[in-house]
Tab-separated table of C-alpha atoms and ligand atoms in Angstrom:
chain	number	residue	atom	x	y	z
O	267	MET	CA	-11.961	72.686	175.230
O	268	THR	CA	-15.156	71.708	177.024
O	269	ASP	CA	-17.924	71.864	174.473
O	270	ASP	CA	-20.302	69.025	173.586
O	271	SER	CA	-18.143	67.969	170.635
O	272	ILE	CA	-15.864	66.216	173.161
O	273	GLU	CA	-17.936	66.008	176.347
O	274	PRO	CA	-19.995	62.787	176.585
O	275	ALA	CA	-23.746	62.980	177.085
O	276	GLU	CA	-25.222	61.567	180.317
O	277	LEU	CA	-25.577	57.787	179.880
O	278	THR	CA	-29.239	56.676	180.199
O	279	ALA	CA	-31.071	53.362	179.825
O	280	ASP	CA	-32.326	54.550	176.431
O	281	ASP	CA	-28.788	54.563	175.065
O	282	LEU	CA	-28.220	50.871	175.765
O	283	LEU	CA	-28.808	47.885	173.437
O	284	VAL	CA	-30.639	45.188	175.432
O	285	VAL	CA	-31.010	41.753	173.821
O	286	GLU	CA	-32.663	38.538	174.736
O	287	ASP	CA	-30.027	35.878	175.322
O	288	ASP	CA	-30.191	32.748	177.451
O	289	HIS	CA	-26.664	33.323	178.653
O	290	PHE	CA	-27.314	36.901	179.807
O	291	THR	CA	-28.269	35.987	183.362
O	292	ALA	CA	-27.013	36.798	186.866
O	293	GLU	CA	-25.178	33.443	187.144
O	294	ASN	CA	-22.846	34.447	184.306
O	295	VAL	CA	-19.972	36.879	184.806
O	296	ALA	CA	-18.399	39.390	182.398
O	297	ILE	CA	-15.037	40.804	183.405
O	298	VAL	CA	-14.579	44.357	182.092
O	299	THR	CA	-11.172	46.039	182.366
O	300	GLY	CA	-10.941	49.830	182.376
O	301	GLY	CA	-14.296	49.651	184.129
O	302	GLY	CA	-13.701	52.850	186.035
O	303	SER	CA	-13.941	55.292	183.136
O	304	GLY	CA	-15.040	56.016	179.588
O	305	ILE	CA	-15.722	53.048	177.352
O	306	GLY	CA	-15.049	50.463	180.102
O	307	ARG	CA	-17.527	52.140	182.484
O	308	ALA	CA	-20.214	52.291	179.772
O	309	THR	CA	-19.578	48.632	178.874
O	310	ALA	CA	-19.862	47.515	182.514
O	311	VAL	CA	-23.189	49.332	182.756
O	312	ALA	CA	-24.380	47.998	179.403
O	313	LEU	CA	-23.623	44.359	180.201
O	314	ALA	CA	-25.257	44.680	183.597
O	315	ALA	CA	-28.245	46.211	181.870
O	316	ASN	CA	-28.418	42.943	179.922
O	317	GLY	CA	-28.723	40.962	183.150
O	318	LEU	CA	-25.109	39.815	183.540
O	319	THR	CA	-23.050	40.029	186.695
O	320	VAL	CA	-20.182	42.305	185.770
O	321	ALA	CA	-16.769	42.222	187.478
O	322	ALA	CA	-15.570	45.714	186.651
O	323	THR	CA	-11.860	46.109	187.261
O	324	ASP	CA	-9.604	49.168	187.202
O	325	ILE	CA	-6.620	50.639	189.027
O	326	ASP	CA	-8.853	53.657	189.875
O	327	GLU	CA	-10.998	52.707	192.893
O	328	ASP	CA	-12.934	56.015	192.804
O	329	GLY	CA	-13.670	55.460	189.136
O	330	LEU	CA	-15.096	52.034	189.917
O	331	ALA	CA	-17.331	53.536	192.616
O	332	GLY	CA	-18.601	55.999	189.988
O	333	THR	CA	-19.423	53.067	187.700
O	334	VAL	CA	-21.472	51.318	190.416
O	335	GLU	CA	-23.329	54.621	191.019
O	336	LYS	CA	-23.982	54.976	187.297
O	337	ALA	CA	-25.358	51.417	187.081
O	338	GLU	CA	-27.716	52.160	189.993
O	339	ASP	CA	-28.873	55.425	188.318
O	340	VAL	CA	-29.615	53.538	185.082
O	341	GLY	CA	-31.430	50.817	187.070
O	342	VAL	CA	-29.646	47.818	185.524
O	343	ALA	CA	-31.162	44.367	185.689
O	344	GLY	CA	-27.867	42.723	186.637
O	345	THR	CA	-25.122	43.795	189.031
O	346	VAL	CA	-21.779	45.613	188.797
O	347	GLU	CA	-19.240	44.190	191.268
O	348	THR	CA	-15.767	45.788	191.468
O	349	VAL	CA	-12.211	44.466	191.705
O	350	VAL	CA	-9.364	46.979	192.107
O	351	GLY	CA	-6.220	45.877	190.305
O	352	ASP	CA	-3.203	46.972	188.307
O	353	LEU	CA	-3.025	45.337	184.886
O	354	THR	CA	0.757	45.605	184.857
O	355	ASP	CA	0.975	43.284	187.892
O	356	ASP	CA	0.818	39.521	187.202
O	357	ASP	CA	-0.417	38.701	190.685
O	358	ASP	CA	-3.236	41.197	190.252
O	359	LEU	CA	-4.169	39.705	186.880
O	360	GLU	CA	-4.561	36.264	188.500
O	361	ARG	CA	-6.430	37.688	191.470
O	362	ILE	CA	-8.877	39.657	189.263
O	363	VAL	CA	-10.019	36.421	187.605
O	364	GLU	CA	-10.127	34.513	190.891
O	365	GLU	CA	-12.317	37.223	192.490
O	366	ALA	CA	-14.554	37.433	189.432
O	367	ALA	CA	-15.095	33.641	189.628
O	368	GLU	CA	-16.534	34.129	193.116
O	369	PHE	CA	-19.348	36.207	191.637
O	370	GLY	CA	-20.469	33.375	189.279
O	371	GLN	CA	-19.526	31.521	186.110
O	372	ILE	CA	-17.070	33.558	184.030
O	373	ARG	CA	-18.094	33.494	180.334
O	374	TYR	CA	-17.093	36.919	179.008
O	375	LEU	CA	-14.002	39.123	179.102
O	376	ALA	CA	-13.923	42.667	177.733
O	377	ASN	CA	-10.343	43.951	177.515
O	378	ILE	CA	-10.851	47.702	177.418
O	379	ALA	CA	-8.324	49.450	179.712
O	380	GLY	CA	-5.843	51.644	177.908
O	381	LEU	CA	-3.801	54.784	177.903
O	382	GLN	CA	-2.027	57.004	175.408
O	383	HIS	CA	1.386	58.646	175.068
O	384	ILE	CA	2.212	61.238	172.401
O	385	ASP	CA	5.833	61.605	171.131
O	386	PRO	CA	7.721	61.007	167.895
O	387	ILE	CA	9.607	57.688	167.805
O	388	ASP	CA	13.032	59.170	168.370
O	389	GLU	CA	11.817	60.821	171.572
O	390	PHE	CA	9.339	58.135	172.693
O	391	PRO	CA	10.372	56.903	176.209
O	392	VAL	CA	10.998	53.141	176.173
O	393	GLU	CA	9.272	52.825	179.587
O	394	GLN	CA	6.114	54.357	178.058
O	395	PHE	CA	6.234	52.008	175.137
O	396	ASP	CA	6.530	49.089	177.593
O	397	LEU	CA	3.719	50.436	179.795
O	398	LEU	CA	1.309	50.840	176.867
O	399	HIS	CA	2.057	47.283	175.632
O	400	SER	CA	1.766	45.920	179.170
O	401	VAL	CA	-1.735	47.345	179.712
O	402	MET	CA	-3.127	47.032	176.190
O	403	LEU	CA	-1.562	43.822	174.829
O	404	ARG	CA	0.152	41.747	177.549
O	405	ALA	CA	-2.659	42.064	180.133
O	406	PRO	CA	-5.361	41.012	177.628
O	407	PHE	CA	-3.233	37.922	176.812
O	408	VAL	CA	-2.661	37.030	180.451
O	409	LEU	CA	-6.303	37.616	181.385
O	410	SER	CA	-7.437	35.476	178.423
O	411	LYS	CA	-5.047	32.749	179.579
O	412	HIS	CA	-6.763	32.750	183.010
O	413	VAL	CA	-10.315	33.177	181.731
O	414	ILE	CA	-10.385	30.484	179.000
O	415	PRO	CA	-10.346	27.545	181.448
O	416	HIS	CA	-13.394	29.027	183.189
O	417	VAL	CA	-15.338	29.252	179.921
O	418	GLU	CA	-14.273	25.753	178.973
O	419	ALA	CA	-15.531	24.478	182.344
O	420	THR	CA	-19.112	25.635	181.665
O	421	ASP	CA	-21.807	23.162	180.631
O	422	ASP	CA	-21.758	24.253	176.944
O	423	GLY	CA	-18.416	26.109	176.602
O	424	VAL	CA	-20.123	29.289	175.334
O	425	GLY	CA	-18.316	32.523	175.981
O	426	ALA	CA	-16.424	35.326	174.265
O	427	ILE	CA	-13.440	37.623	174.640
O	428	GLY	CA	-13.916	41.128	173.189
O	429	ASN	CA	-10.841	43.288	172.740
O	430	MET	CA	-10.816	47.036	172.357
O	431	ALA	CA	-8.712	47.895	169.355
O	432	SER	CA	-9.007	51.182	167.407
O	433	ILE	CA	-8.773	52.558	163.898
O	434	HIS	CA	-5.164	52.723	165.060
O	435	GLY	CA	-5.117	48.942	164.931
O	436	HIS	CA	-5.591	49.341	161.131
O	437	ILE	CA	-3.692	52.513	160.174
O	438	ALA	CA	-0.963	54.614	161.683
O	439	THR	CA	-0.579	58.304	162.389
O	440	GLN	CA	2.359	60.150	163.812
O	441	ASP	CA	3.523	60.305	167.462
O	442	LYS	CA	1.640	57.207	168.753
O	443	VAL	CA	4.019	54.310	168.221
O	444	GLY	CA	3.295	52.612	171.588
O	445	TYR	CA	-0.432	52.808	171.158
O	446	ILE	CA	-0.605	51.825	167.487
O	447	SER	CA	1.737	48.883	167.726
O	448	SER	CA	-0.226	47.493	170.688
O	449	LYS	CA	-3.517	47.921	168.848
O	450	PHE	CA	-2.193	46.088	165.812
O	451	GLY	CA	-1.066	43.424	168.253
O	452	ILE	CA	-4.414	43.003	169.982
O	453	ARG	CA	-6.076	42.287	166.615
O	454	GLY	CA	-3.549	39.447	166.272
O	455	LEU	CA	-4.312	38.197	169.771
O	456	THR	CA	-8.058	38.251	168.906
O	457	LYS	CA	-7.453	35.981	165.924
O	458	CYS	CA	-5.287	33.626	168.031
O	459	ILE	CA	-8.072	33.196	170.582
O	460	ALA	CA	-10.577	32.531	167.778
O	461	ALA	CA	-8.206	29.930	166.294
O	462	GLU	CA	-8.140	28.002	169.528
O	463	GLY	CA	-11.751	28.574	170.569
O	464	ASP	CA	-13.546	26.014	168.407
O	465	GLY	CA	-16.439	28.397	167.725
O	466	THR	CA	-18.080	28.203	171.086
O	467	LEU	CA	-15.489	30.362	172.827
O	468	ARG	CA	-15.359	33.276	170.334
O	469	SER	CA	-13.203	36.346	170.092
O	470	PHE	CA	-13.611	39.686	168.365
O	471	SER	CA	-12.111	43.134	168.372
O	472	VAL	CA	-13.788	46.544	168.296
O	473	SER	CA	-12.238	49.372	166.266
O	474	THR	CA	-13.685	52.824	166.599
O	475	GLY	CA	-12.500	56.313	165.745
O	476	TYR	CA	-12.494	58.932	168.453
O	477	VAL	CA	-14.834	58.454	171.415
O	478	LYS	CA	-15.756	61.096	173.986
O	479	THR	CA	-13.598	59.946	176.931
O	480	PRO	CA	-10.805	61.352	179.118
O	481	LEU	CA	-8.255	59.408	177.065
O	482	VAL	CA	-9.071	61.545	174.052
O	483	THR	CA	-9.647	64.840	175.900
O	484	ASN	CA	-6.236	64.523	177.597
O	485	GLN	CA	-4.299	64.012	174.392
O	486	ILE	CA	-5.645	67.141	172.651
O	487	PRO	CA	-3.155	69.614	174.180
O	488	ASP	CA	-0.114	67.369	173.531
O	489	THR	CA	-1.175	66.729	169.924
O	490	ALA	CA	-1.720	70.474	169.389
O	491	GLU	CA	1.738	71.242	170.724
O	492	GLU	CA	3.469	68.384	168.826
O	493	ARG	CA	1.876	69.479	165.519
O	494	GLY	CA	1.924	73.284	166.088
O	495	ILE	CA	-1.875	73.651	165.592
O	496	SER	CA	-4.785	74.757	167.782
O	497	GLU	CA	-6.783	72.371	169.966
O	498	ARG	CA	-9.874	72.951	167.830
O	499	GLU	CA	-7.833	71.966	164.707
O	500	VAL	CA	-6.808	68.760	166.497
O	501	VAL	CA	-10.491	67.777	166.911
O	502	GLU	CA	-11.760	68.983	163.556
O	503	ASP	CA	-8.805	68.091	161.295
O	504	VAL	CA	-6.717	65.419	163.008
O	505	MET	CA	-9.431	63.450	164.786
O	506	LEU	CA	-12.485	63.861	162.594
O	507	GLY	CA	-11.068	65.153	159.320
O	508	ASP	CA	-10.905	61.773	157.600
O	509	ALA	CA	-14.260	60.456	158.758
O	510	LYS	CA	-17.619	61.005	157.030
O	511	VAL	CA	-19.573	60.993	160.253
O	512	THR	CA	-17.930	64.026	161.780
O	513	GLU	CA	-19.137	63.522	165.325
O	514	MET	CA	-17.253	61.687	168.014
O	515	MET	CA	-18.889	58.506	169.323
O	516	GLU	CA	-20.493	58.235	172.758
O	517	PRO	CA	-19.004	55.605	175.103
O	518	ALA	CA	-22.433	53.893	175.200
O	519	GLU	CA	-22.323	53.389	171.422
O	520	VAL	CA	-19.093	51.440	171.827
O	521	ALA	CA	-20.443	49.521	174.841
O	522	ASN	CA	-23.350	48.276	172.675
O	523	LEU	CA	-20.884	46.625	170.310
O	524	PHE	CA	-19.589	44.497	173.225
O	525	THR	CA	-23.183	43.526	174.034
O	526	LEU	CA	-23.803	42.557	170.400
O	527	GLY	CA	-20.495	40.678	170.115
O	528	PHE	CA	-21.066	38.669	173.320
O	529	SER	CA	-24.682	37.845	172.450
O	530	LYS	CA	-26.102	35.023	170.323
O	531	HIS	CA	-26.394	37.574	167.489
O	532	GLY	CA	-22.609	37.662	167.393
O	533	ARG	CA	-22.390	33.899	166.831
O	534	HIS	CA	-20.581	34.218	163.525
O	535	LEU	CA	-18.260	36.992	164.742
O	536	ASP	CA	-15.088	35.073	165.532
O	537	GLY	CA	-11.636	36.580	165.074
O	538	GLY	CA	-13.182	39.529	163.190
O	539	ASP	CA	-13.348	43.235	163.893
O	540	LEU	CA	-16.320	45.504	164.445
O	541	THR	CA	-15.082	48.568	162.584
O	542	TRP	CA	-17.345	51.413	163.787
O	543	ASP	CA	-15.405	54.365	162.408
O	544	GLY	CA	-17.822	56.694	160.616
O	545	GLY	CA	-16.209	55.878	157.291
O	546	HIS	CA	-12.703	56.872	158.403
O	547	LEU	CA	-10.899	53.786	157.062
O	548	SER	CA	-13.138	53.170	154.077
O	549	THR	CA	-13.195	56.558	152.350
O	550	TYR	CA	-10.937	59.410	151.520
E	227	LIG	P1	-10.284	56.184	179.688
E	227	LIG	O1	-9.025	56.893	180.008
E	227	LIG	O2	-11.582	56.846	179.911
E	227	LIG	O3	-10.308	54.774	180.452
E	227	LIG	C1	-9.208	53.963	180.512
E	227	LIG	C2	-9.209	53.212	181.835
E	227	LIG	O4	-8.115	52.280	181.866
E	227	LIG	C3	-9.091	54.113	183.073
E	227	LIG	O5	-10.114	53.922	183.967
E	227	LIG	C4	-7.736	53.726	183.667
E	227	LIG	O6	-7.665	53.825	185.073
E	227	LIG	C5	-7.633	52.250	183.181
E	227	LIG	N1	-6.218	51.827	183.305
E	227	LIG	C6	-5.165	52.416	182.706
E	227	LIG	N2	-4.032	51.804	183.082
E	227	LIG	C7	-4.408	50.743	183.934
E	227	LIG	C8	-3.703	49.767	184.655
E	227	LIG	N3	-2.384	49.715	184.648
E	227	LIG	N4	-4.425	48.904	185.376
E	227	LIG	C9	-5.761	48.997	185.452
E	227	LIG	N5	-6.470	49.929	184.782
E	227	LIG	C10	-5.827	50.782	184.049
E	227	LIG	O7	-10.123	55.766	178.140
E	227	LIG	P2	-11.127	55.175	177.049
E	227	LIG	O8	-11.181	56.131	175.951
E	227	LIG	O9	-12.377	54.746	177.700
E	227	LIG	O10	-10.312	53.977	176.562
E	227	LIG	C11	-10.685	52.620	176.701
E	227	LIG	C12	-10.105	51.768	175.588
E	227	LIG	O11	-10.656	52.230	174.348
E	227	LIG	C13	-8.566	51.897	175.432
E	227	LIG	O12	-8.049	50.633	175.142
E	227	LIG	C14	-8.441	52.797	174.239
E	227	LIG	O13	-7.230	52.582	173.528
E	227	LIG	C15	-9.618	52.426	173.374
E	227	LIG	N6	-10.028	53.377	172.382
E	227	LIG	C16	-10.434	54.592	172.794
E	227	LIG	C17	-10.834	55.486	171.798
E	227	LIG	C18	-11.285	56.856	172.159
E	227	LIG	O14	-11.410	57.645	171.222
E	227	LIG	N7	-11.503	57.185	173.378
E	227	LIG	C19	-10.870	55.088	170.472
E	227	LIG	C20	-10.476	53.820	170.096
E	227	LIG	C21	-10.038	52.960	171.073
């Protein structure tokens, strides 16, 4: 399936929310995981468009190069620097933060990297369960652990950690036990960071429905096979059937939520969730 219902539009400067914020300057650094693709790439570009120095990290070096290119095309005010690393490796997690600190003062962390695996529980490989939890729950915890002292060392302690959750951090569907249990977990981690952050270091999660990225495109054939339906039925019935806004989101629309949450306009967003789901969770 390659129609525009699942293919993202070209990201342009017009798609990006740009806000005035005294902390959105080149001296301040935002680490963005998953920065080589999809929502992470759009978020890296969006935060750089707001004047920040972004440390985009990913295991995919070519993907990161594509993000730098995209930022140049858009003509961002800030910079996108890159750090290649594997979020399942503890040494890499420490190094990512150390390298990011060389670019400036770390104030923001966007935990976005993720992956999916489709199988019913009785057939779900334990290694896949562990991998999904390692990338989408354990790495956000370890990165937070390394980033918090940097935020606390700033003159005013202002900073924020934004965590990519999902509607699947609120409700469950079949065949996604690794993903869903890690997304419920990251909403818990978000609240723990808020509880210890004293209001200057804030935390929030972002929960969207389906977004036009490779993570979604790649799961369509497996979901179709697992449920015995066509790929079009996966998109129209499984993915969008319970939403009122029956269009998938663009990555840039998710990126803008990280900009909002990190900015002064997100000052009272602490431990909470930005649920941008087209009505999926609120209606039936
Ligand atoms: P994507 O596949 O486009 O990007 C995910 C990125 O994570 C890739 O660049 C990949 O290389 C990176 N990554 C995976 N494993 C890694 C590892 N071990 N070390 C370092 N990097 C690693 O996917 P996306 O849709 O942009 O997903 C981003 C986040 O958004 C995920 O947490 C996902 O669960 C969440 N999300 C996506 C959707 C959606 O519909 N696409 C909806 C809700 C939530």
